[in-house]
Every structure is written in structure tokens, then in C-alpha cells.
Amino acid sequence: TTPLLKDAFDLTNEYKDQLGDKWDYSYEDIIALSNFLGRGGTREFLGNVIRDGKSLEEVYPTKFGEGARQEWLILNQIKTATL
């Protein structure tokens, strides 16, 4: 098992029940998020953005605020697809 796959298993076990109907993520989705955001960043995304309803700007102010870097656009697309 790779570290990213282990993260996907662990994060799925941790958040799937917490998110209930909001959980619509495959292991591959979680691997992609973990690769992109790191394990901690993925936990922030799942817990703060998806579960608690905070905005991406609140959770990641340097990534989604003014002057945010272009590569973070993909995470916004993931968030929009899950709402």
C-alpha cells in the first residue's frame, strides 16, 4: 500500500460517516486531494469546507484569497462539483 492510498483509506474511514449524504468521494478522489493538499489540507477540506460549510477563502486564505495561485482553481472545481 502506498502512503497516498493509506491516507485515502484513513480519511475515508474518518470522514465518510461524519459527512453522510455529502460524502461522494472515491479513493481516487481522496488520493488526488491528498497529493494536491497533503493529508492535513485534505482533512481541512473535508472537515471545514464540506462538513462545516466554511468557504475555501476562510480555510485557505493564501490559496483562494486575492492573488491566489492559478493551480488552486482545480480544488475550487472539486468543491463546486460537490455542492
Short mmCIF file of N, CA and C in Angstrom, two decimals:
data_model
loop_
_atom_site.label_atom_id
_atom_site.label_comp_id
_atom_site.label_asym_id
_atom_site.label_seq_id
_atom_site.Cartn_x
_atom_site.Cartn_y
_atom_site.Cartn_z
N THR A 1 0.84 -1.18 0.00
CA THR A 1 0.00 0.00 0.00
C THR A 1 0.88 1.25 0.00
N THR A 2 0.56 2.18 -0.88
CA THR A 2 1.32 3.42 -0.94
C THR A 2 0.85 4.37 0.17
N PRO A 3 1.67 5.35 0.52
CA PRO A 3 1.24 6.32 1.54
C PRO A 3 -0.05 7.06 1.15
N LEU A 4 -0.20 7.41 -0.13
CA LEU A 4 -1.41 8.10 -0.53
C LEU A 4 -2.64 7.21 -0.44
N LEU A 5 -2.49 5.94 -0.76
CA LEU A 5 -3.62 5.02 -0.63
C LEU A 5 -3.97 4.81 0.84
N LYS A 6 -2.97 4.73 1.69
CA LYS A 6 -3.22 4.63 3.13
C LYS A 6 -3.97 5.87 3.62
N ASP A 7 -3.55 7.06 3.16
CA ASP A 7 -4.27 8.29 3.50
C ASP A 7 -5.73 8.20 3.05
N ALA A 8 -5.95 7.70 1.85
CA ALA A 8 -7.31 7.60 1.32
C ALA A 8 -8.16 6.67 2.20
N PHE A 9 -7.62 5.53 2.59
CA PHE A 9 -8.34 4.62 3.47
C PHE A 9 -8.63 5.29 4.82
N ASP A 10 -7.59 5.90 5.40
CA ASP A 10 -7.74 6.52 6.72
C ASP A 10 -8.74 7.67 6.70
N LEU A 11 -8.63 8.55 5.71
CA LEU A 11 -9.51 9.71 5.63
C LEU A 11 -10.95 9.30 5.30
N THR A 12 -11.11 8.27 4.48
CA THR A 12 -12.45 7.76 4.20
C THR A 12 -13.08 7.22 5.48
N ASN A 13 -12.32 6.44 6.23
CA ASN A 13 -12.84 5.90 7.49
C ASN A 13 -13.18 7.01 8.47
N GLU A 14 -12.39 8.07 8.48
CA GLU A 14 -12.61 9.17 9.43
C GLU A 14 -13.80 10.05 9.04
N TYR A 15 -13.99 10.33 7.76
CA TYR A 15 -14.96 11.35 7.35
C TYR A 15 -16.24 10.82 6.71
N LYS A 16 -16.26 9.62 6.21
CA LYS A 16 -17.43 9.14 5.48
C LYS A 16 -18.70 9.22 6.32
N ASP A 17 -18.65 8.73 7.54
CA ASP A 17 -19.84 8.77 8.41
C ASP A 17 -20.16 10.20 8.85
N GLN A 18 -19.12 11.01 9.10
CA GLN A 18 -19.35 12.39 9.52
C GLN A 18 -20.08 13.20 8.44
N LEU A 19 -19.75 12.93 7.18
CA LEU A 19 -20.31 13.71 6.08
C LEU A 19 -21.63 13.17 5.56
N GLY A 20 -21.94 11.93 5.86
CA GLY A 20 -23.23 11.35 5.45
C GLY A 20 -23.49 11.53 3.97
N ASP A 21 -24.61 12.20 3.64
CA ASP A 21 -25.00 12.40 2.24
C ASP A 21 -24.03 13.29 1.47
N LYS A 22 -23.22 14.05 2.16
CA LYS A 22 -22.25 14.90 1.49
C LYS A 22 -21.03 14.12 1.00
N TRP A 23 -20.91 12.85 1.42
CA TRP A 23 -19.76 12.04 1.00
C TRP A 23 -20.03 11.49 -0.38
N ASP A 24 -19.25 11.93 -1.32
CA ASP A 24 -19.35 11.45 -2.70
C ASP A 24 -17.95 11.36 -3.29
N TYR A 25 -17.05 10.73 -2.55
CA TYR A 25 -15.64 10.69 -2.93
C TYR A 25 -15.16 9.25 -3.06
N SER A 26 -14.47 8.99 -4.14
CA SER A 26 -13.83 7.69 -4.31
C SER A 26 -12.46 7.74 -3.64
N TYR A 27 -11.84 6.58 -3.52
CA TYR A 27 -10.46 6.57 -3.01
C TYR A 27 -9.56 7.39 -3.93
N GLU A 28 -9.83 7.34 -5.23
CA GLU A 28 -9.02 8.10 -6.18
C GLU A 28 -9.17 9.61 -5.95
N ASP A 29 -10.39 10.06 -5.64
CA ASP A 29 -10.61 11.47 -5.33
C ASP A 29 -9.78 11.90 -4.12
N ILE A 30 -9.80 11.07 -3.07
CA ILE A 30 -9.07 11.39 -1.85
C ILE A 30 -7.57 11.35 -2.10
N ILE A 31 -7.12 10.40 -2.91
CA ILE A 31 -5.70 10.36 -3.27
C ILE A 31 -5.30 11.64 -3.99
N ALA A 32 -6.13 12.09 -4.93
CA ALA A 32 -5.82 13.32 -5.67
C ALA A 32 -5.79 14.52 -4.72
N LEU A 33 -6.76 14.62 -3.83
CA LEU A 33 -6.77 15.72 -2.87
C LEU A 33 -5.55 15.67 -1.95
N SER A 34 -5.22 14.47 -1.47
CA SER A 34 -4.06 14.32 -0.59
C SER A 34 -2.76 14.67 -1.31
N ASN A 35 -2.66 14.29 -2.56
CA ASN A 35 -1.48 14.62 -3.34
C ASN A 35 -1.38 16.13 -3.55
N PHE A 36 -2.51 16.75 -3.74
CA PHE A 36 -2.58 18.19 -4.03
C PHE A 36 -2.45 19.04 -2.77
N LEU A 37 -3.15 18.65 -1.71
CA LEU A 37 -3.22 19.46 -0.49
C LEU A 37 -2.41 18.91 0.68
N GLY A 38 -1.97 17.66 0.57
CA GLY A 38 -1.37 16.99 1.71
C GLY A 38 -2.47 16.40 2.58
N ARG A 39 -2.08 15.55 3.49
CA ARG A 39 -3.07 14.89 4.36
C ARG A 39 -3.80 15.93 5.23
N GLY A 40 -3.05 16.84 5.82
CA GLY A 40 -3.67 17.86 6.67
C GLY A 40 -4.59 18.79 5.90
N GLY A 41 -4.17 19.17 4.71
CA GLY A 41 -5.01 20.03 3.88
C GLY A 41 -6.29 19.34 3.44
N THR A 42 -6.20 18.05 3.20
CA THR A 42 -7.39 17.28 2.82
C THR A 42 -8.34 17.17 4.01
N ARG A 43 -7.78 17.01 5.20
CA ARG A 43 -8.62 16.98 6.41
C ARG A 43 -9.33 18.32 6.59
N GLU A 44 -8.60 19.42 6.35
CA GLU A 44 -9.22 20.75 6.43
C GLU A 44 -10.34 20.90 5.41
N PHE A 45 -10.10 20.41 4.19
CA PHE A 45 -11.12 20.50 3.15
C PHE A 45 -12.36 19.70 3.54
N LEU A 46 -12.17 18.45 3.92
CA LEU A 46 -13.32 17.60 4.26
C LEU A 46 -14.05 18.10 5.51
N GLY A 47 -13.30 18.47 6.53
CA GLY A 47 -13.92 18.89 7.79
C GLY A 47 -14.46 20.30 7.78
N ASN A 48 -13.64 21.24 7.37
CA ASN A 48 -14.04 22.65 7.45
C ASN A 48 -14.90 23.10 6.28
N VAL A 49 -14.53 22.69 5.07
CA VAL A 49 -15.27 23.16 3.90
C VAL A 49 -16.53 22.31 3.68
N ILE A 50 -16.37 21.01 3.56
CA ILE A 50 -17.52 20.16 3.24
C ILE A 50 -18.44 19.95 4.44
N ARG A 51 -17.89 19.51 5.57
CA ARG A 51 -18.74 19.24 6.74
C ARG A 51 -19.30 20.50 7.37
N ASP A 52 -18.41 21.49 7.63
CA ASP A 52 -18.81 22.67 8.39
C ASP A 52 -19.31 23.83 7.53
N GLY A 53 -19.13 23.74 6.21
CA GLY A 53 -19.66 24.76 5.31
C GLY A 53 -18.86 26.04 5.22
N LYS A 54 -17.62 26.03 5.69
CA LYS A 54 -16.80 27.23 5.56
C LYS A 54 -16.39 27.41 4.11
N SER A 55 -16.10 28.64 3.75
CA SER A 55 -15.67 28.91 2.37
C SER A 55 -14.21 28.51 2.19
N LEU A 56 -13.85 28.28 0.94
CA LEU A 56 -12.45 28.00 0.64
C LEU A 56 -11.56 29.16 1.06
N GLU A 57 -12.07 30.38 0.92
CA GLU A 57 -11.30 31.56 1.30
C GLU A 57 -11.00 31.59 2.80
N GLU A 58 -11.97 31.14 3.61
CA GLU A 58 -11.77 31.08 5.06
C GLU A 58 -10.73 30.03 5.44
N VAL A 59 -10.82 28.88 4.82
CA VAL A 59 -9.96 27.76 5.18
C VAL A 59 -8.57 27.90 4.58
N TYR A 60 -8.51 28.41 3.36
CA TYR A 60 -7.23 28.55 2.64
C TYR A 60 -7.07 29.99 2.15
N PRO A 61 -6.89 30.96 3.04
CA PRO A 61 -6.85 32.36 2.61
C PRO A 61 -5.72 32.70 1.65
N THR A 62 -4.59 32.02 1.77
CA THR A 62 -3.48 32.33 0.86
C THR A 62 -3.60 31.59 -0.47
N LYS A 63 -4.52 30.66 -0.54
CA LYS A 63 -4.70 29.90 -1.77
C LYS A 63 -5.91 30.37 -2.57
N PHE A 64 -6.93 30.91 -1.89
CA PHE A 64 -8.15 31.32 -2.56
C PHE A 64 -8.50 32.78 -2.38
N GLY A 65 -7.70 33.53 -1.64
CA GLY A 65 -7.94 34.95 -1.48
C GLY A 65 -7.41 35.70 -2.69
N GLU A 66 -7.34 37.01 -2.56
CA GLU A 66 -6.80 37.82 -3.65
C GLU A 66 -5.38 37.39 -3.96
N GLY A 67 -5.07 37.31 -5.23
CA GLY A 67 -3.72 36.93 -5.65
C GLY A 67 -3.41 35.45 -5.51
N ALA A 68 -4.45 34.64 -5.34
CA ALA A 68 -4.23 33.21 -5.19
C ALA A 68 -3.59 32.63 -6.44
N ARG A 69 -2.84 31.60 -6.25
CA ARG A 69 -2.15 30.97 -7.38
C ARG A 69 -3.13 30.20 -8.25
N GLN A 70 -2.88 30.17 -9.53
CA GLN A 70 -3.77 29.60 -10.53
C GLN A 70 -4.02 28.10 -10.34
N GLU A 71 -3.04 27.35 -9.87
CA GLU A 71 -3.23 25.91 -9.78
C GLU A 71 -4.30 25.51 -8.76
N TRP A 72 -4.71 26.42 -7.91
CA TRP A 72 -5.75 26.11 -6.92
C TRP A 72 -7.14 26.13 -7.52
N LEU A 73 -7.25 26.53 -8.78
CA LEU A 73 -8.53 26.52 -9.46
C LEU A 73 -9.15 25.12 -9.46
N ILE A 74 -8.35 24.10 -9.58
CA ILE A 74 -8.87 22.73 -9.63
C ILE A 74 -9.60 22.36 -8.34
N LEU A 75 -9.11 22.79 -7.20
CA LEU A 75 -9.79 22.47 -5.94
C LEU A 75 -11.14 23.16 -5.89
N ASN A 76 -11.22 24.38 -6.39
CA ASN A 76 -12.49 25.08 -6.43
C ASN A 76 -13.48 24.33 -7.30
N GLN A 77 -13.02 23.76 -8.39
CA GLN A 77 -13.88 22.97 -9.26
C GLN A 77 -14.38 21.72 -8.53
N ILE A 78 -13.52 21.10 -7.74
CA ILE A 78 -13.92 19.93 -6.95
C ILE A 78 -14.98 20.34 -5.95
N LYS A 79 -14.75 21.46 -5.27
CA LYS A 79 -15.72 21.93 -4.27
C LYS A 79 -17.07 22.21 -4.92
N THR A 80 -17.06 22.90 -6.06
CA THR A 80 -18.30 23.25 -6.75
C THR A 80 -19.05 22.00 -7.17
N ALA A 81 -18.34 20.99 -7.60
CA ALA A 81 -18.98 19.75 -8.04
C ALA A 81 -19.62 18.99 -6.88
N THR A 82 -19.17 19.24 -5.66
CA THR A 82 -19.69 18.50 -4.51
C THR A 82 -20.86 19.20 -3.84
N LEU A 83 -21.13 20.45 -4.21
CA LEU A 83 -22.23 21.19 -3.57
C LEU A 83 -23.57 20.89 -4.18
#
